[in-house]
Coordinates of C-alpha atoms in Angstrom, one line a residue:
Chain B
X969 CA -25.2 107.4 -19.1
X970 CA -28.7 106.6 -17.8
X971 CA -31.4 108.7 -19.6
X972 CA -33.4 111.0 -17.4
X973 CA -36.8 111.1 -16.5
X974 CA -39.1 113.3 -18.4
X975 CA -37.3 116.6 -19.0
X976 CA -38.7 119.3 -16.6
X977 CA -39.4 122.0 -19.1
X978 CA -38.5 122.5 -22.8
X979 CA -36.7 125.9 -22.3
X980 CA -34.6 124.5 -19.5
X981 CA -33.6 121.4 -21.8
X982 CA -32.5 123.5 -24.2
X983 CA -30.4 126.0 -22.0
X984 CA -28.6 123.0 -20.6
X985 CA -28.1 121.5 -23.9
X986 CA -26.5 124.7 -25.0
X987 CA -24.5 125.1 -22.1
X988 CA -23.3 121.9 -22.2
X989 CA -22.0 122.3 -25.4
X990 CA -20.6 125.7 -25.1
X991 CA -18.4 124.4 -21.9
X992 CA -17.5 121.1 -23.7
X993 CA -16.2 123.1 -26.9
X994 CA -12.7 124.3 -25.3
X995 CA -11.9 120.7 -24.0
X996 CA -12.7 119.2 -27.8
X997 CA -10.6 122.1 -29.3
X998 CA -7.7 121.0 -26.9
X999 CA -8.1 117.5 -27.4
X1000 CA -8.0 118.0 -31.1
X1001 CA -4.9 120.2 -31.1
X1002 CA -2.9 117.5 -29.0
X1003 CA -4.1 114.9 -31.5
X1004 CA -3.0 116.7 -34.3
X1005 CA 0.3 117.6 -32.9
X1006 CA 1.1 113.6 -32.3
X1007 CA -0.6 112.8 -35.7
X1008 CA 2.3 114.9 -37.2
X1009 CA 4.8 112.5 -35.8
X1010 CA 3.4 109.4 -37.2
X1011 CA 4.2 107.7 -40.4
X1012 CA 2.1 106.0 -43.0
X1013 CA 2.0 102.3 -44.1
X1014 CA 4.5 103.4 -46.6
X1015 CA 8.0 101.8 -47.8
X1016 CA 10.5 103.8 -49.5
X1017 CA 13.6 101.7 -51.4
X1018 CA 16.3 103.8 -52.9
X1019 CA 18.2 101.5 -55.6
X1020 CA 21.3 103.1 -55.8
X1021 CA 23.4 99.8 -56.9
X1022 CA 23.4 98.3 -60.3
X1023 CA 24.7 94.8 -59.1
X1024 CA 22.4 91.8 -59.8
X1025 CA 22.4 90.4 -56.3
X1026 CA 21.3 94.0 -54.5
X1027 CA 18.6 94.9 -57.3
X1028 CA 17.3 91.1 -56.4
X1029 CA 17.2 91.8 -53.0
X1030 CA 15.6 95.3 -53.5
X1031 CA 12.7 93.9 -55.5
X1032 CA 12.3 90.6 -53.1
X1033 CA 11.8 93.7 -50.5
X1034 CA 9.6 95.7 -52.3
X1035 CA 7.2 92.9 -53.4
X1036 CA 7.1 91.5 -49.7
X1037 CA 6.5 94.9 -48.4
X1038 CA 3.4 95.3 -51.1
X1039 CA 2.5 91.7 -49.9
X1040 CA 2.6 93.0 -46.3
X1041 CA 0.1 95.7 -47.1
X1042 CA 2.5 98.5 -47.6
X1043 CA 2.4 101.2 -50.1
X1044 CA 5.8 100.6 -51.9
X1045 CA 8.0 103.3 -53.8
X1046 CA 11.3 102.3 -55.6
X1047 CA 13.6 105.2 -56.5
X1048 CA 16.2 104.2 -59.2
X1049 CA 19.3 106.2 -59.1
X1050 CA 23.1 106.2 -60.3
X1051 CA 23.9 102.7 -61.3
X1052 CA 20.5 101.6 -60.2
X1053 CA 19.2 103.5 -63.3
X1054 CA 20.5 100.5 -65.7
X1055 CA 17.5 98.4 -64.1
X1056 CA 15.1 100.7 -65.8
X1057 CA 16.5 100.5 -69.4
X1058 CA 14.6 99.3 -72.3
X1059 CA 16.6 96.1 -73.6
X1060 CA 17.9 97.2 -76.9
X1061 CA 17.0 100.9 -76.6
X1062 CA 19.3 103.1 -78.6
X1063 CA 18.9 106.2 -76.6
X1064 CA 19.3 109.7 -77.6
X1065 CA 22.4 111.5 -78.8
X1066 CA 25.0 111.3 -76.2
X1067 CA 28.2 113.2 -76.0
X1068 CA 31.6 111.2 -75.8
X1069 CA 31.6 111.3 -72.0
X1070 CA 27.9 110.2 -71.7
X1071 CA 28.8 107.3 -74.5
X1072 CA 31.6 106.3 -72.4
X1073 CA 29.2 105.9 -69.2
X1074 CA 26.7 104.4 -71.3
X1075 CA 29.2 101.6 -72.6
X1076 CA 30.5 100.8 -69.2
X1077 CA 27.0 100.7 -67.5
X1078 CA 24.6 97.7 -68.1
X1079 CA 22.3 98.3 -71.2
X1080 CA 19.2 96.7 -69.2
X1081 CA 18.2 94.4 -66.3
X1082 CA 19.7 91.5 -68.3
X1083 CA 23.2 92.6 -68.3
X1084 CA 23.4 93.4 -64.5
X1085 CA 26.8 91.5 -62.7
X1086 CA 26.8 90.3 -58.9
X1087 CA 28.5 92.6 -56.3
X1088 CA 30.9 89.5 -55.2
X1089 CA 32.1 86.8 -57.2
X1090 CA 30.9 88.3 -60.6
X1091 CA 33.8 86.8 -62.6
X1092 CA 32.7 88.3 -65.7
X1093 CA 29.4 87.6 -65.4
X1094 CA 30.0 84.0 -64.1
X1095 CA 28.6 84.8 -60.7
X1096 CA 25.3 86.4 -62.2
X1097 CA 24.8 83.5 -64.8
X1098 CA 25.1 80.9 -61.9
X1099 CA 22.6 82.8 -59.7
X1100 CA 20.2 83.1 -62.5
X1101 CA 20.4 79.4 -63.2
X1102 CA 20.1 78.4 -59.4
X1103 CA 17.2 80.8 -58.9
X1104 CA 15.5 79.2 -62.1
X1105 CA 16.2 75.5 -60.7
X1106 CA 14.9 76.5 -57.1
X1107 CA 11.7 78.3 -58.8
X1108 CA 12.5 81.6 -57.4
X1109 CA 11.3 84.5 -59.7
X1110 CA 13.9 86.1 -61.8
X1111 CA 14.5 89.7 -61.8
X1112 CA 12.3 90.4 -64.9
X1113 CA 9.3 88.3 -63.1
X1114 CA 10.0 90.2 -59.9
X1115 CA 9.9 93.4 -61.7
X1116 CA 6.7 92.2 -63.5
X1117 CA 5.1 91.2 -60.3
X1118 CA 6.2 94.6 -58.5
X1119 CA 4.2 96.3 -61.1
X1120 CA 1.0 94.4 -60.6
X1121 CA 1.3 94.9 -57.2
X1122 CA 1.4 98.6 -57.5
X1123 CA 4.9 99.3 -56.4
X1124 CA 5.6 102.8 -57.8
X1125 CA 9.0 103.1 -59.4
X1126 CA 10.4 106.3 -60.1
X1127 CA 13.6 107.1 -62.1
X1128 CA 15.9 109.8 -60.5
X1129 CA 15.9 112.5 -63.0
X1130 CA 19.4 114.3 -61.8
X1131 CA 21.1 110.7 -62.3
X1132 CA 19.3 110.4 -65.9
X1133 CA 20.9 114.2 -66.3
X1134 CA 24.2 113.4 -65.3
X1135 CA 24.3 110.1 -67.1
X1136 CA 22.8 111.2 -70.2
X1137 CA 20.1 108.9 -70.3
X1138 CA 16.7 109.9 -72.0
X1139 CA 13.1 109.0 -71.2
X1140 CA 13.0 106.9 -74.4
X1141 CA 15.6 104.5 -73.3
X1142 CA 13.7 103.9 -70.1
X1143 CA 10.7 101.4 -69.4
X1144 CA 7.3 102.8 -69.9
X1145 CA 5.1 103.4 -66.9
X1146 CA 7.7 105.1 -64.8
X1147 CA 7.4 108.0 -62.8
X1148 CA 10.0 110.6 -63.0
X1149 CA 11.4 112.8 -59.9
X1150 CA 14.3 114.2 -58.1
X1151 CA 15.3 113.9 -54.5
X1152 CA 12.2 115.9 -53.3
X1153 CA 10.0 113.3 -54.7
X1154 CA 11.8 110.6 -53.0
X1155 CA 11.6 112.7 -49.6
X1156 CA 8.1 113.4 -49.9
X1157 CA 7.6 109.6 -49.9
X1158 CA 10.4 108.6 -47.5
X1159 CA 9.3 110.9 -44.9
X1160 CA 5.9 109.2 -44.7
X1161 CA 7.6 105.7 -44.7
X1162 CA 8.1 103.4 -41.9
X1163 CA 10.6 101.1 -43.8
X1164 CA 13.3 103.3 -45.5
X1165 CA 16.3 101.4 -47.0
X1166 CA 19.3 102.4 -49.3
X1167 CA 20.4 99.5 -51.6
Chain S
X563 CA -20.8 123.2 -31.7
X564 CA -22.1 127.0 -32.0
X565 CA -21.8 128.9 -28.8
X566 CA -25.2 129.9 -27.4
X567 CA -26.2 133.5 -26.6
X568 CA -25.6 134.7 -23.2
X569 CA -25.7 131.8 -20.7
X570 CA -29.2 132.0 -19.2
X571 CA -28.4 131.9 -15.3
X572 CA -25.4 131.6 -13.4
X573 CA -27.0 128.5 -11.1
X574 CA -27.3 126.8 -14.6
X575 CA -23.9 127.5 -15.8
X576 CA -22.3 126.5 -12.3
X577 CA -24.1 123.2 -12.3
X578 CA -23.0 122.5 -16.1
X579 CA -19.4 123.4 -15.0
X580 CA -19.5 121.1 -12.2
X581 CA -20.9 117.9 -14.0
X582 CA -18.9 118.3 -16.9
X583 CA -15.9 118.6 -14.7
X584 CA -17.2 115.5 -13.0
X585 CA -17.8 113.4 -16.0
X586 CA -15.0 114.7 -18.1
X587 CA -12.2 114.2 -15.7
X588 CA -11.8 110.3 -16.0
X589 CA -11.9 110.6 -19.7
X590 CA -9.5 113.4 -20.0
X591 CA -7.2 111.4 -18.0
X592 CA -7.6 108.4 -19.9
X593 CA -7.1 110.1 -23.1
X594 CA -4.0 112.0 -22.0
X595 CA -2.5 108.7 -21.0
X596 CA -3.2 107.1 -23.9
X597 CA -1.8 110.0 -26.3
X598 CA 0.9 110.1 -24.2
X599 CA 1.6 106.2 -25.0
X600 CA 1.0 107.0 -28.4
X601 CA 3.3 109.9 -28.7
X602 CA 6.1 107.6 -27.4
X603 CA 5.6 105.6 -30.4
X604 CA 6.0 108.7 -32.7
X605 CA 9.1 109.9 -34.7
X606 CA 10.5 113.5 -35.2
X607 CA 10.8 115.6 -38.5
X608 CA 14.5 113.9 -38.5
X609 CA 16.6 112.2 -40.9
X610 CA 19.9 110.2 -39.8
X611 CA 22.1 108.9 -42.6
X612 CA 25.0 106.8 -41.8
X613 CA 28.0 107.5 -44.4
X614 CA 30.0 104.3 -44.1
X615 CA 31.4 104.2 -47.6
X616 CA 34.4 106.2 -49.0
X617 CA 33.2 105.8 -52.6
X618 CA 32.5 109.0 -54.3
X619 CA 29.6 108.2 -55.9
X620 CA 27.9 106.8 -52.6
X621 CA 29.1 109.9 -50.6
X622 CA 27.6 112.4 -53.4
X623 CA 24.2 110.5 -53.3
X624 CA 24.5 110.8 -49.3
X625 CA 24.9 114.7 -49.5
X626 CA 22.2 114.6 -52.3
X627 CA 19.9 113.0 -49.8
X628 CA 20.8 115.0 -46.8
X629 CA 20.4 118.5 -48.4
X630 CA 17.1 117.1 -50.1
X631 CA 15.9 116.1 -46.7
X632 CA 16.9 119.5 -45.0
X633 CA 15.2 121.2 -47.9
X634 CA 12.2 119.2 -47.1
X635 CA 12.3 120.7 -43.8
X636 CA 13.6 117.7 -41.9
X637 CA 16.6 118.2 -39.3
X638 CA 19.4 116.0 -40.6
X639 CA 22.2 114.2 -39.0
X640 CA 25.3 112.5 -40.9
X641 CA 27.2 110.2 -39.4
X642 CA 30.7 109.4 -40.7
X643 CA 32.0 106.2 -40.0
X644 CA 34.5 103.5 -41.3
X645 CA 35.8 104.6 -44.8
X646 CA 33.3 107.4 -44.9
X647 CA 35.9 109.2 -42.4
X648 CA 37.9 110.1 -45.3
X649 CA 35.1 112.6 -46.3
X650 CA 35.8 114.8 -43.4
X651 CA 39.7 115.0 -43.8
X652 CA 41.2 118.2 -44.2
X653 CA 43.0 118.5 -47.3
X654 CA 46.9 118.3 -46.9
X655 CA 46.4 117.8 -42.9
X656 CA 49.6 115.7 -41.5
X657 CA 47.7 114.2 -38.7
X658 CA 49.2 113.0 -35.4
X659 CA 51.9 110.5 -35.0
X660 CA 50.7 107.2 -36.2
X661 CA 51.9 103.5 -35.8
X662 CA 52.8 101.2 -38.7
X663 CA 49.3 99.7 -39.1
X664 CA 47.6 103.2 -38.6
X665 CA 50.0 104.7 -41.6
X666 CA 49.2 101.8 -43.6
X667 CA 45.6 102.1 -43.3
X668 CA 46.1 106.1 -43.6
X669 CA 48.1 105.6 -47.0
X670 CA 45.2 103.2 -48.1
X671 CA 42.3 105.4 -47.2
X672 CA 41.8 109.0 -48.9
X673 CA 43.5 111.8 -47.8
X674 CA 40.1 114.1 -48.3
X675 CA 37.2 114.3 -50.2
X676 CA 39.0 115.3 -53.2
X677 CA 40.5 111.6 -53.5
X678 CA 37.4 109.6 -53.3
X679 CA 36.8 107.0 -56.0
X680 CA 33.6 105.7 -57.6
X681 CA 32.4 102.3 -56.2
X682 CA 32.1 100.9 -59.8
X683 CA 34.0 101.7 -63.1
X684 CA 36.8 103.6 -61.1
X685 CA 39.8 102.7 -63.3
X686 CA 42.2 104.4 -61.2
X687 CA 40.1 107.5 -60.9
X688 CA 39.0 107.6 -64.3
X689 CA 35.4 107.0 -63.4
X690 CA 35.7 109.8 -60.7
X691 CA 37.1 112.3 -62.7
X692 CA 34.5 111.6 -65.6
X693 CA 31.9 111.8 -63.0
X694 CA 33.0 115.2 -61.3
X695 CA 33.4 116.3 -64.8
X696 CA 30.0 115.6 -66.3
X697 CA 28.3 117.0 -63.1
X698 CA 30.1 120.3 -63.7
X699 CA 28.8 120.3 -67.1
X700 CA 25.5 119.7 -66.2
X701 CA 25.7 122.1 -63.4
X702 CA 25.5 119.9 -60.9
X703 CA 27.2 120.9 -57.4
X704 CA 30.3 119.1 -56.7
X705 CA 31.0 117.2 -53.4
X706 CA 32.8 120.1 -51.9
X707 CA 29.8 122.3 -52.8
X708 CA 27.3 119.8 -51.6
X709 CA 29.3 119.9 -48.3
X710 CA 29.1 123.6 -48.2
X711 CA 25.3 123.8 -48.8
X712 CA 24.9 120.9 -46.0
X713 CA 26.5 123.1 -43.3
X714 CA 24.6 126.2 -44.3
X715 CA 21.4 124.1 -44.0
X716 CA 22.3 123.1 -40.7
X717 CA 23.1 119.5 -41.4
X718 CA 24.8 118.0 -38.4
X719 CA 27.8 116.1 -39.3
X720 CA 29.2 113.6 -36.8
X721 CA 32.5 111.8 -36.9
X722 CA 32.6 108.3 -35.6
X723 CA 35.1 108.2 -32.6
X724 CA 35.1 104.6 -32.8
X725 CA 36.4 104.5 -36.3
X726 CA 38.8 107.2 -35.4
X727 CA 40.2 105.4 -33.0
X728 CA 40.6 102.2 -35.1
X729 CA 42.0 104.0 -38.2
X730 CA 44.1 106.3 -35.8
X731 CA 42.6 109.4 -37.0
X732 CA 43.0 112.5 -34.9
X733 CA 40.6 115.7 -34.7
X734 CA 43.2 117.8 -36.2
X735 CA 43.3 115.9 -39.3
X736 CA 39.5 116.5 -39.5
X737 CA 37.5 119.6 -40.8
X738 CA 36.5 122.2 -38.3
X739 CA 32.9 122.5 -37.0
X740 CA 32.2 118.7 -36.6
X741 CA 30.4 116.9 -33.9
X742 CA 32.0 113.7 -32.4
X743 CA 30.4 110.8 -31.0
X744 CA 29.9 107.1 -31.1
X745 CA 26.9 104.6 -31.8
X746 CA 24.8 105.7 -28.8
X747 CA 25.0 109.6 -30.3
X748 CA 23.8 107.9 -33.7
X749 CA 21.2 105.8 -32.0
X750 CA 19.9 108.9 -30.4
X751 CA 19.2 110.7 -33.5
X752 CA 18.3 107.7 -35.4
X753 CA 15.6 106.6 -33.1
X754 CA 13.7 109.9 -33.4
X755 CA 14.2 110.3 -37.3
X756 CA 11.5 109.1 -39.9
X757 CA 14.3 108.5 -42.5
X758 CA 17.1 106.0 -41.5
X759 CA 19.5 105.3 -44.3
X760 CA 23.1 103.4 -44.5
X761 CA 25.1 104.2 -47.2
Chain O
X435 CA -12.2 121.0 -11.5
X436 CA -13.8 122.9 -8.2
X437 CA -16.9 121.4 -7.1
X438 CA -20.0 123.5 -6.8
X439 CA -21.6 124.9 -3.8
X440 CA -24.8 123.2 -3.0
X441 CA -26.7 122.1 -6.2
X442 CA -29.5 124.3 -6.5
X443 CA -32.2 121.8 -7.1
X444 CA -32.5 118.3 -8.0
X445 CA -34.6 118.4 -11.3
X446 CA -31.7 120.7 -12.5
X447 CA -29.1 118.4 -11.3
X448 CA -30.4 115.5 -13.1
X449 CA -30.8 117.2 -16.4
X450 CA -27.7 118.6 -16.5
X451 CA -26.0 115.0 -15.7
X452 CA -28.0 113.5 -18.4
X453 CA -27.1 115.9 -20.8
X454 CA -23.4 115.9 -20.4
X455 CA -23.4 112.2 -20.6
X456 CA -25.4 112.3 -23.7
X457 CA -23.2 115.0 -25.4
X458 CA -20.0 113.4 -23.8
X459 CA -20.6 110.0 -25.6
X460 CA -20.0 111.0 -29.1
X461 CA -17.4 112.9 -28.0
X462 CA -15.5 110.2 -26.4
X463 CA -15.9 107.8 -29.3
X464 CA -14.9 110.3 -31.8
X465 CA -11.6 110.8 -30.0
X466 CA -11.2 107.0 -29.0
X467 CA -11.5 106.3 -32.8
X468 CA -9.1 109.0 -33.9
X469 CA -6.6 107.8 -31.3
X470 CA -6.8 104.4 -32.5
X471 CA -6.1 105.8 -36.2
X472 CA -3.1 107.7 -35.1
X473 CA -1.8 104.6 -33.1
X474 CA -2.1 102.7 -36.4
X475 CA 0.4 105.3 -37.9
X476 CA 3.1 104.7 -35.1
X477 CA 6.2 102.6 -34.7
X478 CA 7.5 100.4 -32.0
X479 CA 11.1 100.9 -30.3
X480 CA 12.4 98.3 -32.6
X481 CA 15.4 98.3 -34.9
X482 CA 15.7 96.0 -37.9
X483 CA 19.1 95.4 -39.8
X484 CA 19.2 93.5 -42.9
X485 CA 22.9 92.1 -43.3
X486 CA 23.2 91.5 -46.8
X487 CA 26.8 92.0 -47.2
X488 CA 29.5 89.6 -46.4
X489 CA 32.4 92.0 -45.8
X490 CA 34.0 92.0 -42.6
X491 CA 33.7 95.7 -42.5
X492 CA 30.2 96.0 -43.2
X493 CA 29.1 93.1 -41.1
X494 CA 31.3 94.7 -37.9
X495 CA 29.2 97.9 -38.4
X496 CA 26.2 95.9 -38.5
X497 CA 26.8 94.3 -35.0
X498 CA 28.1 97.6 -33.5
X499 CA 24.8 99.3 -34.7
X500 CA 22.7 96.3 -33.5
X501 CA 24.4 96.2 -30.1
X502 CA 24.3 100.1 -29.9
X503 CA 20.6 100.1 -30.5
X504 CA 19.9 97.1 -27.9
X505 CA 22.0 99.1 -25.3
X506 CA 19.6 102.3 -26.4
X507 CA 16.7 100.1 -25.3
X508 CA 15.8 99.2 -28.3
X509 CA 14.7 95.9 -29.4
X510 CA 16.7 94.8 -32.3
X511 CA 16.3 92.0 -35.1
X512 CA 18.9 91.2 -37.6
X513 CA 17.9 89.5 -41.0
X514 CA 20.8 87.6 -42.4
X515 CA 20.5 87.3 -46.3
X516 CA 22.6 86.7 -49.2
X517 CA 26.1 87.0 -48.5
X518 CA 25.4 88.0 -45.0
X519 CA 24.3 84.4 -44.5
X520 CA 28.3 83.6 -44.2
X521 CA 28.3 85.1 -40.9
X522 CA 26.1 82.7 -39.6
X523 CA 28.0 79.8 -40.8
X524 CA 29.4 77.4 -38.0
X525 CA 33.1 77.3 -38.4
X526 CA 34.1 73.5 -40.0
X527 CA 30.6 72.6 -40.6
X528 CA 30.4 70.2 -43.4
X529 CA 27.1 71.1 -44.7
X530 CA 24.5 68.6 -46.6
X531 CA 25.0 67.3 -50.1
X532 CA 25.3 70.0 -52.5
X533 CA 25.1 70.1 -56.3
X534 CA 27.7 71.3 -58.4
X535 CA 26.4 74.9 -58.7
X536 CA 25.8 74.9 -54.9
X537 CA 29.3 73.6 -54.2
X538 CA 30.9 76.5 -56.5
X539 CA 28.8 79.0 -54.2
X540 CA 29.9 77.6 -51.0
X541 CA 33.8 77.5 -52.2
X542 CA 33.5 81.2 -53.2
X543 CA 31.5 82.5 -50.2
X544 CA 33.2 82.4 -46.6
X545 CA 33.1 79.3 -44.6
X546 CA 32.0 81.3 -41.5
X547 CA 32.7 84.6 -39.8
X548 CA 36.5 84.0 -39.6
X549 CA 36.9 84.0 -43.4
X550 CA 35.3 87.5 -44.1
X551 CA 37.3 90.0 -46.2
X552 CA 36.9 93.5 -45.9
X553 CA 34.6 95.6 -48.9
X554 CA 37.7 97.9 -49.6
X555 CA 41.7 97.3 -49.3
X556 CA 41.2 93.6 -49.0
X557 CA 44.4 92.5 -50.4
X558 CA 43.9 88.8 -50.0
X559 CA 42.6 88.9 -46.6
X560 CA 45.5 91.8 -45.3
X561 CA 43.0 94.6 -44.9
X562 CA 40.8 92.0 -42.7
X563 CA 43.7 90.8 -40.7
X564 CA 44.9 94.4 -40.1
X565 CA 41.6 95.6 -39.3
X566 CA 41.1 92.6 -36.7
X567 CA 44.6 93.4 -35.4
X568 CA 44.0 97.0 -35.1
X569 CA 40.7 96.4 -33.3
X570 CA 42.5 94.1 -30.7
X571 CA 45.0 96.4 -30.0
X572 CA 42.5 99.3 -29.2
X573 CA 40.5 96.9 -27.5
X574 CA 37.6 97.1 -29.5
X575 CA 35.3 93.9 -29.5
X576 CA 36.0 91.2 -32.6
X577 CA 33.1 90.1 -34.7
X578 CA 32.8 87.1 -32.6
X579 CA 32.6 89.1 -29.4
X580 CA 30.4 91.0 -31.0
X581 CA 28.0 88.4 -32.1
X582 CA 28.3 86.9 -28.3
X583 CA 27.3 90.2 -27.1
X584 CA 24.4 90.8 -29.3
X585 CA 23.1 87.5 -28.3
X586 CA 23.2 88.2 -24.7
X587 CA 21.7 91.6 -25.3
X588 CA 18.8 89.4 -27.1
X589 CA 19.2 90.6 -30.5
X590 CA 17.5 88.5 -32.5
X591 CA 19.1 86.7 -35.5
X592 CA 17.1 85.6 -38.5
X593 CA 18.7 83.3 -41.3
X594 CA 17.0 84.4 -44.7
X595 CA 15.3 81.0 -45.9
X596 CA 14.9 82.1 -49.4
X597 CA 19.1 82.8 -49.6
X598 CA 19.6 79.4 -48.0
X599 CA 17.7 77.9 -50.5
X600 CA 19.2 79.8 -53.4
X601 CA 22.6 79.2 -52.0
X602 CA 22.1 75.7 -50.8
X603 CA 22.8 76.2 -47.4
X604 CA 21.3 73.8 -44.8
X605 CA 20.3 74.4 -41.2
X606 CA 23.0 72.1 -39.7
X607 CA 26.0 74.4 -41.5
X608 CA 24.5 77.3 -39.3
X609 CA 25.0 78.5 -35.8
X610 CA 22.6 77.2 -33.3
X611 CA 19.9 79.4 -31.8
X612 CA 19.0 81.3 -34.8
X613 CA 15.4 82.3 -36.1
X614 CA 14.4 81.3 -39.6
X615 CA 12.3 83.3 -42.0
X616 CA 11.5 84.8 -45.3
X617 CA 10.8 88.6 -46.5
X618 CA 7.4 88.3 -44.6
X619 CA 9.1 87.7 -41.4
X620 CA 11.6 90.7 -41.9
X621 CA 8.9 93.0 -42.9
X622 CA 6.7 92.3 -40.0
X623 CA 9.5 93.4 -37.8
X624 CA 10.8 96.3 -39.9
X625 CA 7.3 97.8 -40.2
X626 CA 7.0 98.3 -36.5
X627 CA 10.7 99.6 -36.3
X628 CA 11.9 103.1 -36.0
X629 CA 15.3 102.3 -37.5
X630 CA 15.6 100.2 -40.9
X631 CA 19.2 99.8 -42.3
X632 CA 20.2 97.7 -45.2
X633 CA 24.0 97.0 -44.9

């Protein structure tokens, strides 16, 4: 890449420059095309977590992973569906009018994150109370603290609209600041994510 | 990158061609090599879902995700293993001869997708019946409709041959049009997938 | 890439060489930069599996997948958290001093991989015994054999330090040759993995 001595004459210089540009153009186009094809097969620095379960232990694991991913610099989205919807319920929200089946679902699912049981050794809430108490003793963040932390770290929380529909859950029953979407919204995030988990 | 008017003279054109070829060659080789290395680290527009669970709610979620992924343009493969094998059973298939343990497994697992329970609030099938009924009221596709839709959309369904072996399930007991394979077949798909889920 | 006949005149040759070098430099720089950006969006030939469950059937599936991934040439790391920690317990290890709650957790979780139940049809261990017996008859590796195989294949096994803390599990209670880490260690592996599973 040495620079030449004085160019011999300006007309020739221009002609050479133009000709080099003309001949480089197809290479540039070919490289760009190949690079685009490879880029198409890459993923972003994103993490997409489905919270399907309503068990306290699993939901906790979900939030530990979500905040851990955010701390690692990933853009995180959590998608709450089926039993996982309970996590997003406002404590004490009355909810809209429900038909009989919706009311039964509502009675049997938890009224907010404060009522979640554990997936094993639940024993009518003893497992859950014990886990909460042990986490407190060990200075590990509670679910509610982890949820607040996740929000601060910019973790996107999306409520599954199909589940809301099936279970008769209205937006007013859910926490503020959520996003809403179906499987298409999840897939848009997941297909650009390097970490995809179903919890 | 404008193309010049007619190249000024053939000697110049030839000289530029030779020099571009000479100087570009090592870069082109290096670029191609690096691009190949990067391509090696990419993934396809694929989605690989393991259905391990035999719970109606989880299996439904699996099919909603599979059809959603297919609708988003991904190539989807579902791998049915352990309890998830039940989903693929033909309703009313008698099955081959089983030994005592195989028969017990068979009795305790579901005879087809129509017999699956939910992972929570099952209460001897009430949860499952209620979920099916609510989905019908809300015009959400049933499991059997989702399975048919998945097939139409080209979702690959593979039965885990190791699970078939352990549980004593014969091919004749399973639906038609399935693929069969073990963990190697799953890994071949999963390692090219941008979305990998264990349900 | 044909070489030209004799170059017409040295002045032209020099001018062309200089011009090609001048135009190639930014071209090369731009592609190198773009290639680096694309490389940033790729993943390694790695597989990261979280074992959250302590159910025999799920843990077995985890090890079948881990060894299958290793056989397929992936670098595999397994991260054992919550109930999954039980898998890593030494049979008959006494453990350190535990407070009352830790002792209760310890009593209710399994003392080693030999005590794990199945996620469905457990019936006080019958499901688990039956599965183990059927796997033996079919010459399928037992959990302990799969764990040994996984180690031989270089599968990394990491115990979740936060779970150890919450559940009061000491390093002395766990198998030898493990790695220890929290969610940050998991994320470091997972964000470079093409297959990420939560079991």
